[in-house]
Every structure is written in structure tokens, then in C-alpha cells.
Amino acid sequence: MCGIVGYVGPRNTAEVLLDGLKRLEYRGYDSAGIAVFHQGKIEIRRNEGKLTKLEERIRGENFDGEVGIGHTRWATHGRPSDENAHPHKAGRIAVVHNGIIENYLPLREFLKKRGRRFTSETDTEVISHLIDEFIREGASLFDAVLLALDKIQGSYALGILFEGERDCLIGVKKESPLVVGIGEGEYFIASDIPAILPYTRTFVFMDDGELVLISRKGIRFFNVRGEAIPKEPKRVDWTPVMAEKGGFKHFMLKEIFEQPRAVIDTLRGRASEEKGDTLFEELSWDDSDLKRFRRISLIACGTSYHAALVGKFLIEGFSRIPVEADIGSEFRYRNPILGEDNLLIAISQSGETADTLAALREGKRKGSPTLAICNVVESSLARDSDHVIYTRAGPEIGVASTKTFVTQLVILFLLSLRMGRSLGHLSQEEGRSLIQKLIRVPHQMEEILKASPKIAEIAQKYLEAKDFLYLGRGINFPLALEGALKLKEISYIHAEGYPAGEMKHGPIALIDREMPVVVIATQNEVYDKVLSNIEEVKARGGKVIALASQSDRTISKKVDDLILIPDTHPTLAPILLAIPLQLLAYYMADLKGTDVDQPRNLAKSVTVE
């Protein structure tokens, strides 16, 4: 969802901005633009479409300024067009903006009455006009920004330039991500860390309601009252290489193949085979703290919600604590019953998902202890939660979540095991057995990845299908939802995930020779029932692609295509099942020629409601 890059320093400003924007392409966008100083004036170049179009437009231009801002836009207010692309300039003010200004219409009318002329349909343009209006009334740039912030309502990350101060850049954050990078004699702002990793690994993570004032002399931080505040830089250990394709055709494929390493990193220091238990240094809870929880709420959106559904099975199975899994965008609108004996666990890859953040804040308002599971250090979710567990997946560039989903499952497994051991529902021997099986998972994932050519062949076979049905049961049902989501979002093929036991309650009417059915049929307590579902599909002429356990000797005769996964404990099967489901979706999309890493209409982080 939109991307901001800002730069103050001696390098070629336009090149730095374009490079940073390229590294933010995974967020999804429909237009792009930059604003840079040249001979004391702000020059803006922007257009609808991809960054390559913008690069072509400015090729051969030489801007002499050392300050600039850049933006990739994903349309919210106003259609994708050159006029609606950022940056927006009014008078001597240029602005880039992520988020939504909720009261932009009354502000627009107010400014029109003052003689202001608008050239776009966006909510963002009111910000540039508002700041410029206050400057015309005699305010300094800094004070004009504060006065404008007092007027606007909504969510925003802002980058602001002023023609009267050619070495000054202001950044502002409220409910949209913005980080500050500190280099050697140069400074950056960005929506996400990968944008500026080639230049620095030292970052300051801004909180809501904070401003940063950047010049060649240094950086200073303020609150919205204009009071100076201290901020501590932090070092991020990601390297630029971690954000490159590494020889793979797409980031998504690279990230699928990175999953064994991501699981190893997530496990490191957290699983004790000897004790049959897990350790989270991030958590200060002891057994008495865990015993006070009477209920747990898991909150997430999209793929993270599917991880939450698996987490419900895990936590209830290991700890016997009742668990609810809720979609973040629905949770707070049903006035949930919460309190100090209800633990709220919020799950998000980016830690910036607007609906998940809002749900977390609702939980805190009602007195619930909160825990975040996310991948991005110092994200808003991490900072707003009482506790945080990081998934250690590293940067994920592809819009479709892969390695972050798998590492979320690993964290939920470890956390469930910790609760089960603490509350006495799992013995040391049971815990030891589970951890032994968990430690084998990365190697088993490697085995599945070796079978990727076979999965590509299956994808080729069903390439003309218009609809898919995914069936799973028990703890595997969320994987049916996830498999269907992956196929939909990157290949644009309609797919639906369903509990296998519910097939007879409607979906069976859709089954014919034209609809492939992906059935998750690993061996567990409902295996025989899933086999019955397969028989029902075949009896109606349906084609079955089955995901089954390697030791299964009967299923191959009942299905059209078979993908085997190594035998493991049923509670660990979802981690392994994720890989073939991801690969099937990936190869279907690649063969169809869709934009795998940047599927249409989608953004990596949904930072507006």
C-alpha cells in the first residue's frame, strides 16, 4: 500500500529515490513520482504506471538539489492518473502521503473559499494547500506543518518539502509506517526498511504523532505540540542481499525456497529438546501469569488469519484454554467481551495492518493483556503490544505471504507447547517428542521443495481450469483456505476453501469434470472421513489433486494427482502442507503470465481500513 522514500545527502537524489521506490514495488502501486530541488526550485516528475515509465521520463535530466521525496501510489481517493500521482505541490509546498485524510472534503471546500485551486481528485492535495496557506499567513514551515496536522483527521505518513528551505525534509507519522535511516552524512525516510537497506542499517522507528526535521546538519524529532523528544537509533541486521531475488525468477519463488532457513532462524534458541519445552526471552510471563488467562483471542487479517485458525487448534489442543480466532476488520465492531483474564494475540507480517492494529487497541482499551506476533522489528503492532514475538523470517518482498505464514505457524506451535507444559496438560516426554519432530521440519521442507518440478507439471495440467475447490478437515481446514487464497490472489483463478465435512451442504453441487478439487488428506484422526469426501468427488466426475502423507499406501488409486509430504505429527502438518499449496499457486500464476510478485489491486501491507 503506497511507498514513501525521502533523501537528504550528497548522492544523486533522483537516483536514490528511484532505487528506493523500486525496493518498495512489492507494496503494490498504480503510479509513481518524485520531487527534487533544482536551482532552488522543486521539480516534480510523476506519471501513472510503473516506475520504468518514470525512469524513462527523467532520463537525461540532472537535478542539482540534495533533498527529495518519492512515492508509489495505490489509489484510494481518485482514479490512477498522472494528475492524481504524488507528489502534490501547492505554492511552495510539495507533499507525499500514505494513508487516508478522512475530513478532506470539508478542508477542500474551506481552502477553495480562500481561492485555492485543486488539480487532482486526491485527499492528499489538501495537505499541501493547507501548509502553504499557513505559510502565506506568516507561519514558519515547522509551525505551518503543526497547524495543518491539527486540522487534518485520519491516518498518514508524510514527506514534506518547502521551496524556501532547500536542504530541509520533514517526515510525519500517524497510523501509517515511516522509518528514518541514518547514514554517513546522509539521511532517509521510508515506508519500509528494505527501501534504504543498501545505504544504512541504522534506523529510528517513529511512533504515532511524531515529526522528524531533517537537514544536512542532522535530524531532530518532535511531537505534534512541537516539543523536542529523544529517539534512540537501532541497528537492523538485514542485508541488502536478503532483499534481492538471488537468481530466482520471482521474489515469491525465492521466499518459498527460503522457508527451511526461516524456520531454523525462528526456532533458534527457542526450543529445548532436553527439557521438552520452549523458551521466549521476549516474554516475562511465568506459569502463574499463564494460569490467569481464561480465554485467548487471536486477531489477524488475510493469510495471518489462516495462521490464527491453525493457532486455535494448537492452543486449545495443548493448553485446553478456549480460543477465538477473529478477522481483525470485524473484531472491534461486534463489541467483543474482553478483560484482564483474556489474552489478545495479534498476528501480522508487517505489524502495520490497520485493522489488526485497531483490534489490538480495542483489546488494550478493554483491559486485555496483548501479545504481537510479527516479522518487522519496531513496527507499530510490536510497539503497541505489551509483549512481542518476532518471526525472524527476514524481508518478504512478494505480496503473497509465504515464509512469514510458515514462521507464524512455528511461533504459534512453540507458544502453544509452552502453554501446555506450563499448565500441566503436556508432560515433559510429550513435549520432548513434539520438539524432536519440530526440529526435523526444516529438513522435511527441503524434501518437499525437491518435488517442485512435479508440482509444476500438475499446474500445467490444470491450467485451463476456471474454478478450484480446496477441502480440508480439522487443523488442515485453514490450509484449504490458505491454498485457495494463494491461487486467487496471484493467478486470478477463482478458488474456494471449504471444510471437507461441509461439502455435502452446498459445494458438492459445483463438482463436475471442469472443477479440480484439491483435497488435504494427511493421516490424522479424520483421515477416513476425508477419504469418503474424495469418493464423493470422484463419484460425480470430479478431478482430485490430493496432498497426502508419504506412508499412505491406499490413496494413490483414488485420486488423479498426488503430492506427498513427509510423515509428521498432525499438529505440524500445516507447516509442511503450506509449501506444495504455495508452489501450486505459484506455477499456475507463472504459467498464466500474471505478475506474481505484484498481483493486481493488492498491496503487501494494508495500512488503511
XYZ file of C-alpha atoms in Angstrom:
609
model
C 0.000 0.000 0.000
C 1.826 3.104 -1.278
C 5.510 3.721 -0.670
C 7.442 6.776 0.503
C 11.157 7.468 0.160
C 12.883 10.701 1.162
C 16.548 11.670 0.970
C 18.878 14.369 2.261
C 22.521 13.992 1.262
C 25.274 14.343 -1.331
C 24.310 11.500 -3.689
C 22.344 11.886 -6.894
C 18.967 12.485 -5.255
C 16.770 11.260 -8.108
C 18.741 8.022 -8.394
C 18.439 7.347 -4.638
C 14.693 7.980 -4.737
C 14.104 5.736 -7.761
C 16.234 2.975 -6.251
C 14.283 3.132 -3.004
C 10.937 3.121 -4.800
C 11.964 0.033 -6.773
C 12.591 -1.732 -3.479
C 9.062 -0.803 -2.405
C 7.339 -2.068 -5.555
C 6.208 -5.160 -3.655
C 3.768 -2.949 -1.700
C 1.641 -2.545 -4.833
C 1.105 0.710 -6.763
C -0.520 2.241 -9.826
C 1.518 5.437 -10.284
C 4.811 6.954 -9.180
C 6.593 10.266 -8.852
C 9.460 12.233 -7.334
C 10.054 15.809 -6.202
C 13.636 17.106 -6.162
C 15.282 20.500 -5.906
C 16.916 22.066 -8.936
C 18.360 25.574 -8.901
C 16.421 26.277 -5.724
C 13.035 25.226 -7.110
C 11.082 21.998 -6.542
C 10.800 19.965 -9.734
C 8.113 17.273 -9.882
C 8.023 14.313 -12.262
C 5.169 11.847 -11.928
C 3.018 9.537 -14.012
C 0.506 6.733 -13.975
C 2.007 3.258 -14.420
C 5.232 1.521 -13.492
C 8.497 3.013 -12.330
C 10.125 2.172 -15.647
C 7.892 4.807 -17.213
C 9.044 7.379 -14.663
C 12.685 6.427 -15.226
C 12.272 6.930 -18.947
C 10.659 10.284 -18.364
C 13.559 11.723 -16.337
C 16.388 10.052 -18.247
C 18.981 12.679 -19.146
C 17.754 15.216 -16.580
C 20.281 16.404 -13.994
C 18.876 17.829 -10.776
C 21.375 19.692 -8.599
C 19.476 19.535 -5.287
C 20.422 17.351 -2.339
C 16.894 16.834 -0.970
C 13.966 14.956 -2.459
C 10.879 12.812 -1.883
C 9.455 9.943 -3.926
C 6.206 7.985 -3.899
C 4.461 4.962 -5.337
C 0.678 5.355 -5.124
C -2.084 2.817 -4.702
C -5.349 4.621 -5.459
C -7.749 5.306 -2.600
C -9.179 8.755 -3.394
C -9.209 9.391 -7.126
C -8.529 7.078 -10.049
C -4.984 6.179 -11.158
C -3.803 9.056 -13.362
C -0.894 11.425 -13.902
C -2.804 14.185 -12.086
C -3.540 12.032 -9.048
C 0.001 10.677 -8.765
C 2.193 12.016 -5.947
C 3.996 14.271 -5.084
C 1.416 17.057 -4.879
C 2.540 20.673 -4.907
C 0.689 23.785 -3.779
C 2.540 27.077 -3.758
C 5.976 26.280 -2.366
C 4.992 23.019 -0.609
C 5.384 19.503 -2.038
C 3.938 16.505 -0.212
C 3.865 12.723 -0.492
C 1.341 10.873 1.644
C 0.374 7.355 2.630
C -2.938 6.863 4.410
C -6.364 8.491 4.246
C -7.422 12.003 5.232
C -10.953 11.451 6.490
C -12.048 15.100 6.553
C -10.516 16.131 3.241
C -13.840 17.219 1.699
C -14.632 19.957 4.253
C -10.985 21.029 4.188
C -11.107 21.180 0.408
C -14.205 23.406 0.498
C -12.617 25.627 3.147
C -9.495 26.070 1.018
C -11.495 26.683 -2.174
C -13.267 29.575 -0.453
C -9.824 31.031 0.169
C -9.103 30.969 -3.536
C -7.205 27.695 -3.696
C -7.391 25.789 -6.973
C -7.139 21.992 -6.916
C -5.716 19.966 -9.788
C -6.341 16.400 -8.549
C -9.079 14.231 -7.045
C -6.927 13.125 -4.113
C -7.273 13.720 -0.395
C -3.522 14.389 -0.242
C -3.603 17.664 -2.143
C -5.409 19.393 0.738
C -2.319 18.840 2.914
C -0.004 20.756 0.606
C -2.538 23.589 0.241
C -3.158 23.735 3.978
C 0.535 24.010 4.875
C 1.131 26.585 2.150
C -1.863 28.606 3.354
C -0.449 28.846 6.877
C 2.944 29.868 5.489
C 1.296 32.649 3.494
C -0.292 33.824 6.740
C 3.180 34.211 8.231
C 3.921 30.868 9.908
C 7.318 29.186 9.613
C 7.469 25.862 7.790
C 7.640 23.926 11.060
C 4.729 25.820 12.622
C 2.686 25.558 9.424
C 3.069 21.786 9.475
C 1.953 21.652 13.122
C -1.061 23.855 12.368
C -2.005 21.667 9.392
C -1.709 18.489 11.437
C -4.095 19.994 13.965
C -6.688 20.397 11.207
C -6.467 17.033 9.421
C -8.099 13.830 10.626
C -7.147 10.331 9.544
C -4.030 8.244 9.028
C -0.876 9.486 7.384
C 2.806 9.168 6.776
C 4.093 12.346 5.156
C 7.182 13.590 3.404
C 7.228 17.382 3.032
C 9.481 19.758 1.076
C 9.473 23.599 1.145
C 10.885 25.727 -1.630
C 12.190 28.272 0.877
C 14.436 25.736 2.649
C 16.275 23.708 0.041
C 18.104 21.389 2.469
C 15.095 20.559 4.675
C 12.830 17.498 4.720
C 10.033 16.891 7.222
C 8.566 13.449 7.918
C 5.388 12.816 9.925
C 3.806 9.571 11.149
C 0.315 8.738 12.321
C -1.051 5.205 11.858
C 0.959 4.642 8.666
C 4.520 3.263 8.723
C 7.543 5.544 8.456
C 11.155 4.890 9.424
C 14.178 7.193 9.464
C 17.542 5.944 8.175
C 20.832 7.424 9.382
C 23.856 7.142 7.108
C 27.262 8.792 6.924
C 26.406 12.426 6.298
C 23.051 11.498 4.760
C 19.530 10.777 5.996
C 16.481 8.958 4.696
C 12.812 8.383 5.370
C 10.949 5.364 4.018
C 7.769 3.363 4.419
C 9.731 0.174 4.933
C 13.270 -0.875 5.793
C 14.228 -2.638 2.502
C 13.887 0.647 0.595
C 17.064 2.052 2.147
C 18.991 -1.027 3.276
C 21.731 -0.513 0.639
C 22.608 2.785 2.307
C 22.283 2.156 6.043
C 21.343 -0.353 8.707
C 20.798 2.266 11.402
C 17.176 3.266 11.845
C 14.938 5.312 14.093
C 11.404 3.948 14.330
C 8.853 6.716 14.610
C 5.778 6.476 16.809
C 2.354 7.909 16.033
C 2.140 11.663 16.413
C 5.842 12.272 15.798
C 7.675 14.528 13.328
C 11.252 14.398 12.132
C 13.041 17.505 10.876
C 15.978 16.548 8.624
C 18.699 18.757 7.144
C 22.326 18.267 6.151
C 23.189 19.281 9.731
C 21.313 16.363 11.320
C 17.933 15.159 12.499
C 15.608 16.262 15.286
C 12.377 14.674 16.500
C 9.261 16.410 17.848
C 5.745 15.603 18.988
C 2.674 17.267 17.461
C 2.870 20.016 20.105
C 6.244 20.995 18.697
C 8.187 19.750 21.719
C 11.561 18.125 21.089
C 11.673 14.424 22.033
C 14.564 11.956 22.329
C 14.712 8.959 19.961
C 17.259 6.152 20.014
C 18.635 4.697 16.751
C 18.548 0.916 16.384
C 20.570 -1.363 14.148
C 18.813 -3.775 11.787
C 20.775 -6.883 10.801
C 19.096 -7.464 7.441
C 21.475 -7.153 4.494
C 20.593 -5.819 1.025
C 21.254 -9.271 -0.426
C 18.387 -10.610 1.690
C 16.060 -8.408 -0.349
C 17.289 -9.493 -3.802
C 15.920 -12.291 -5.972
C 19.060 -14.383 -5.720
C 18.674 -15.990 -9.139
C 15.004 -16.926 -8.781
C 12.504 -15.771 -11.390
C 10.303 -14.108 -8.772
C 10.648 -12.990 -5.174
C 7.759 -15.277 -4.258
C 9.584 -18.367 -5.501
C 12.767 -17.296 -3.716
C 10.834 -16.809 -0.494
C 9.137 -20.203 -0.811
C 12.584 -21.799 -1.062
C 13.842 -19.728 1.888
C 11.305 -21.294 4.228
C 13.530 -24.028 5.700
C 16.086 -21.386 6.668
C 13.355 -19.107 8.022
C 12.036 -21.913 10.238
C 15.548 -22.628 11.542
C 16.023 -18.940 12.378
C 12.634 -18.819 14.081
C 13.450 -21.897 16.173
C 16.943 -20.771 17.174
C 17.201 -20.525 20.972
C 13.506 -21.185 21.480
C 13.164 -24.968 21.608
C 14.772 -27.214 24.227
C 14.655 -30.882 23.297
C 16.157 -31.814 26.641
C 13.500 -30.012 28.687
C 10.673 -30.795 26.290
C 9.729 -27.147 26.467
C 10.144 -23.823 24.713
C 11.703 -20.533 25.762
C 10.770 -16.999 24.765
C 13.196 -14.499 26.196
C 10.864 -11.781 24.933
C 8.130 -12.837 27.396
C 8.320 -12.120 31.105
C 5.403 -14.403 31.923
C 5.776 -17.198 34.431
C 3.426 -20.124 34.989
C 1.191 -18.139 37.333
C 0.677 -15.467 34.660
C -0.399 -18.070 32.123
C -2.818 -19.638 34.581
C -4.806 -16.427 34.914
C -5.884 -16.475 31.265
C -9.394 -17.888 30.936
C -9.686 -17.237 27.214
C -7.478 -16.251 24.283
C -8.417 -14.121 21.252
C -6.357 -14.456 18.071
C -6.725 -11.430 15.777
C -5.419 -11.207 12.207
C -6.268 -10.494 8.563
C -5.717 -12.399 5.319
C -3.058 -15.099 5.423
C -2.270 -14.261 9.052
C -5.896 -15.061 9.879
C -5.399 -18.545 8.459
C -2.382 -18.905 10.750
C -4.632 -17.811 13.612
C -7.141 -20.551 12.748
C -4.339 -23.126 12.973
C -3.284 -21.482 16.243
C -6.766 -22.037 17.638
C -6.396 -25.795 17.135
C -2.889 -25.770 18.611
C -3.577 -23.697 21.722
C -6.827 -25.430 22.600
C -5.283 -28.842 21.941
C -2.138 -28.277 24.010
C -3.345 -25.944 26.790
C -7.118 -26.564 26.946
C -7.764 -22.810 27.074
C -10.750 -21.680 24.954
C -9.632 -19.746 21.887
C -11.454 -17.484 19.441
C -9.923 -16.575 16.074
C -11.275 -13.320 14.675
C -10.797 -11.339 11.483
C -9.303 -8.005 12.503
C -11.683 -5.921 10.385
C -14.704 -7.495 12.116
C -13.465 -7.866 15.685
C -13.967 -4.441 17.232
C -17.301 -3.823 15.536
C -19.031 -6.607 17.454
C -18.177 -5.038 20.819
C -16.143 -8.077 21.966
C -16.204 -9.169 25.596
C -12.655 -8.662 26.861
C -10.847 -8.152 30.128
C -7.699 -8.803 32.103
C -8.225 -12.586 32.054
C -8.456 -12.596 28.223
C -5.140 -12.652 26.335
C -5.314 -10.953 22.941
C -2.753 -12.174 20.395
C -2.458 -10.041 17.254
C -0.725 -11.569 14.211
C 0.619 -9.531 11.282
C 3.506 -9.917 8.854
C 4.224 -6.196 8.649
C 2.985 -5.114 12.048
C 1.249 -2.231 10.246
C -2.074 -3.834 9.229
C -4.631 -1.148 10.075
C -7.496 -3.462 11.072
C -5.266 -5.643 13.250
C -3.804 -2.564 14.945
C -7.294 -1.207 15.615
C -8.368 -4.561 17.097
C -5.291 -4.636 19.337
C -6.014 -1.125 20.592
C -9.617 -2.102 21.289
C -8.349 -5.000 23.376
C -5.988 -2.746 25.319
C -8.777 -0.236 25.913
C -10.860 -3.004 27.465
C -8.033 -4.151 29.709
C -6.767 -7.266 27.911
C -3.060 -8.143 28.032
C -1.698 -8.118 24.481
C 0.908 -10.070 22.537
C 2.050 -9.368 18.968
C 3.428 -11.954 16.559
C 5.025 -10.111 13.643
C 8.047 -10.011 11.373
C 9.092 -6.370 11.329
C 11.157 -5.064 14.227
C 9.782 -1.927 15.890
C 6.610 -1.984 13.790
C 3.525 -0.240 15.155
C 1.993 -3.523 16.314
C 5.184 -4.501 18.123
C 5.414 -1.168 19.887
C 1.744 -1.029 20.842
C 1.665 -4.531 22.362
C 2.574 -5.465 25.917
C 4.755 -8.255 24.516
C 6.063 -9.182 21.058
C 7.483 -12.326 19.455
C 9.293 -11.809 16.153
C 9.087 -14.484 13.468
C 12.620 -13.844 12.107
C 11.589 -14.569 8.527
C 13.663 -11.708 7.139
C 12.328 -9.323 4.493
C 9.423 -10.659 2.467
C 9.100 -8.805 -0.820
C 6.448 -10.790 -2.696
C 2.931 -9.553 -1.954
C 1.685 -13.096 -1.309
C 2.852 -14.135 2.174
C 4.808 -17.380 2.210
C 7.697 -17.632 4.658
C 6.007 -15.263 7.105
C 2.947 -17.547 7.184
C 5.073 -20.604 7.893
C 7.064 -18.849 10.631
C 3.815 -17.642 12.205
C 2.729 -21.287 12.397
C 6.040 -22.187 14.052
C 5.663 -19.432 16.668
C 2.084 -20.485 17.398
C 3.228 -24.095 17.795
C 6.012 -23.093 20.203
C 3.718 -20.807 22.172
C 1.023 -23.494 22.406
C 3.581 -26.021 23.610
C 4.828 -23.544 26.256
C 1.270 -23.046 27.498
C 0.561 -26.765 27.528
C 3.709 -27.522 29.527
C 3.109 -24.627 31.912
C -0.492 -25.600 32.635
C 0.326 -29.291 33.057
C -1.561 -30.597 30.037
C 1.627 -31.767 28.299
C 4.232 -33.907 30.027
C 7.950 -33.417 29.586
C 8.097 -36.561 27.476
C 5.257 -35.373 25.241
C 6.933 -32.004 24.871
C 10.262 -33.657 24.031
C 8.613 -35.822 21.355
C 6.913 -32.816 19.767
C 10.114 -30.773 19.705
C 12.038 -33.681 18.182
C 9.512 -33.758 15.358
C 9.579 -29.966 15.028
C 13.380 -29.912 14.686
C 13.057 -32.290 11.705
C 10.626 -29.980 9.897
C 13.204 -27.824 8.027
C 14.782 -30.963 6.530
C 11.332 -32.261 5.573
C 10.566 -28.923 3.929
C 13.688 -29.338 1.801
C 12.374 -32.726 0.651
C 9.103 -31.147 -0.475
C 10.927 -28.394 -2.356
C 12.840 -31.033 -4.337
C 9.483 -32.170 -5.720
C 8.692 -28.718 -7.139
C 9.075 -29.868 -10.810
C 6.280 -32.403 -10.283
C 4.044 -29.699 -8.821
C 4.794 -27.544 -11.867
C 3.620 -30.423 -14.082
C 0.356 -30.659 -12.142
C -0.137 -26.916 -12.543
C 0.351 -27.237 -16.304
C -2.265 -29.993 -16.417
C -4.976 -27.826 -14.826
C -4.015 -24.501 -16.366
C -7.317 -24.083 -18.223
C -9.481 -24.577 -15.137
C -11.643 -21.583 -14.235
C -12.536 -22.666 -10.689
C -10.915 -24.719 -7.918
C -12.309 -26.162 -4.711
C -9.972 -26.778 -1.753
C -11.055 -29.167 1.002
C -9.507 -29.797 4.397
C -10.647 -31.001 7.770
C -9.667 -30.280 11.371
C -6.352 -28.483 11.722
C -5.875 -28.798 7.942
C -9.020 -26.831 7.099
C -7.234 -23.442 7.439
C -4.700 -24.715 4.877
C -7.550 -25.249 2.420
C -8.473 -21.589 2.931
C -4.849 -20.550 2.510
C -4.335 -22.650 -0.617
C -7.436 -21.144 -2.218
C -6.351 -17.626 -1.254
C -2.911 -18.075 -2.781
C -4.378 -19.305 -6.065
C -6.868 -16.430 -6.203
C -4.500 -13.624 -5.387
C -1.665 -14.404 -7.786
C -3.234 -16.405 -10.657
C -6.676 -14.692 -10.651
C -8.369 -18.107 -10.825
C -11.486 -18.340 -8.697
C -10.955 -20.737 -5.801
C -12.831 -21.550 -2.634
C -11.646 -23.214 0.552
C -14.154 -25.329 2.449
C -14.290 -27.692 5.436
C -14.408 -31.135 3.853
C -17.302 -32.178 6.081
C -19.375 -29.299 4.718
C -19.007 -30.328 1.095
C -22.397 -32.024 1.127
C -24.000 -28.796 2.361
C -23.670 -26.932 -0.907
C -20.316 -27.115 -2.722
C -20.967 -30.641 -3.987
C -23.418 -29.087 -6.454
C -20.494 -27.408 -8.229
C -18.418 -30.526 -8.793
C -18.010 -31.761 -12.342
C -15.184 -32.640 -14.749
C -14.305 -28.952 -15.162
C -13.607 -28.188 -11.481
C -10.425 -29.606 -9.941
C -10.693 -30.340 -6.211
C -7.573 -30.043 -4.039
C -8.014 -32.307 -1.030
C -5.726 -32.213 2.010
C -5.673 -35.826 3.165
C -2.745 -36.308 5.526
C -3.097 -39.131 8.012
C -4.740 -37.990 11.212
C -7.891 -38.691 13.219
C -10.199 -37.600 10.364
C -8.279 -39.285 7.532
C -11.003 -41.879 6.829
C -13.659 -39.193 6.641
C -11.592 -37.222 4.139
C -11.226 -40.360 2.015
C -15.020 -40.538 1.940
C -15.110 -36.969 0.661
C -12.709 -37.950 -2.121
C -15.007 -40.832 -3.093
C -17.921 -38.400 -3.276
C -15.973 -36.085 -5.576
C -14.904 -38.953 -7.865
C -18.445 -40.314 -7.999
C -19.506 -37.028 -9.586
C -16.747 -36.989 -12.180
C -14.519 -34.533 -10.311
C -10.734 -34.393 -10.666
C -8.861 -34.755 -7.379
C -5.410 -33.392 -6.531
C -4.542 -34.849 -3.130
C -1.919 -33.810 -0.593
C -1.173 -36.913 1.447
C 1.373 -38.471 3.805
C 4.351 -40.309 2.324
C 3.463 -43.510 4.169
C -0.033 -43.613 2.666
C -0.318 -46.743 0.501
C -4.001 -46.503 -0.455
C -4.814 -43.003 -1.625
C -2.941 -43.069 -4.955
C -5.597 -45.311 -6.512
C -8.388 -42.922 -5.524
C -7.077 -39.627 -6.937
C -5.930 -38.148 -10.242
C -2.800 -36.418 -8.976
C -0.875 -36.888 -5.765
C 1.556 -34.687 -3.841
C 3.231 -36.414 -0.916
C 4.579 -34.767 2.209
C 6.827 -36.404 4.813
C 5.133 -38.028 7.790
C 4.993 -35.849 10.884
C 2.820 -35.152 13.889
C -0.650 -33.930 12.797
C -0.122 -30.597 14.560
C 2.996 -29.948 12.446
C 1.454 -30.987 9.125
C 0.187 -27.446 8.319
C 3.780 -26.169 8.183
C 4.681 -28.766 5.556
C 1.391 -28.517 3.662
C 1.887 -24.793 3.097
C 4.764 -25.409 0.660
C 3.027 -27.510 -2.033
C -0.031 -25.245 -1.837
C 2.183 -22.201 -2.383
C 4.052 -23.892 -5.232
C 0.853 -24.976 -6.969
C -0.442 -21.402 -6.896
C 2.928 -20.020 -7.974
C 3.299 -22.292 -11.011
C -0.317 -21.728 -12.082
C 0.299 -17.960 -11.964
C 3.674 -18.122 -13.663
C 2.344 -20.292 -16.474
C -0.558 -17.899 -16.961
C 1.891 -14.993 -17.138
C 0.464 -12.912 -14.288
C 2.545 -10.503 -12.215
C 3.380 -12.924 -9.412
C 5.168 -10.508 -7.081
C 2.783 -7.603 -7.606
C -0.691 -9.024 -8.302
C -3.255 -6.504 -9.463
C -5.204 -4.497 -6.879
C -3.206 -5.956 -3.976
C -0.791 -4.358 -1.519
C 1.754 -6.034 0.736
C 0.588 -4.186 3.832
C -2.984 -2.938 4.126
C -2.281 0.162 6.180
C -5.694 1.798 5.733
C -9.063 0.500 6.838
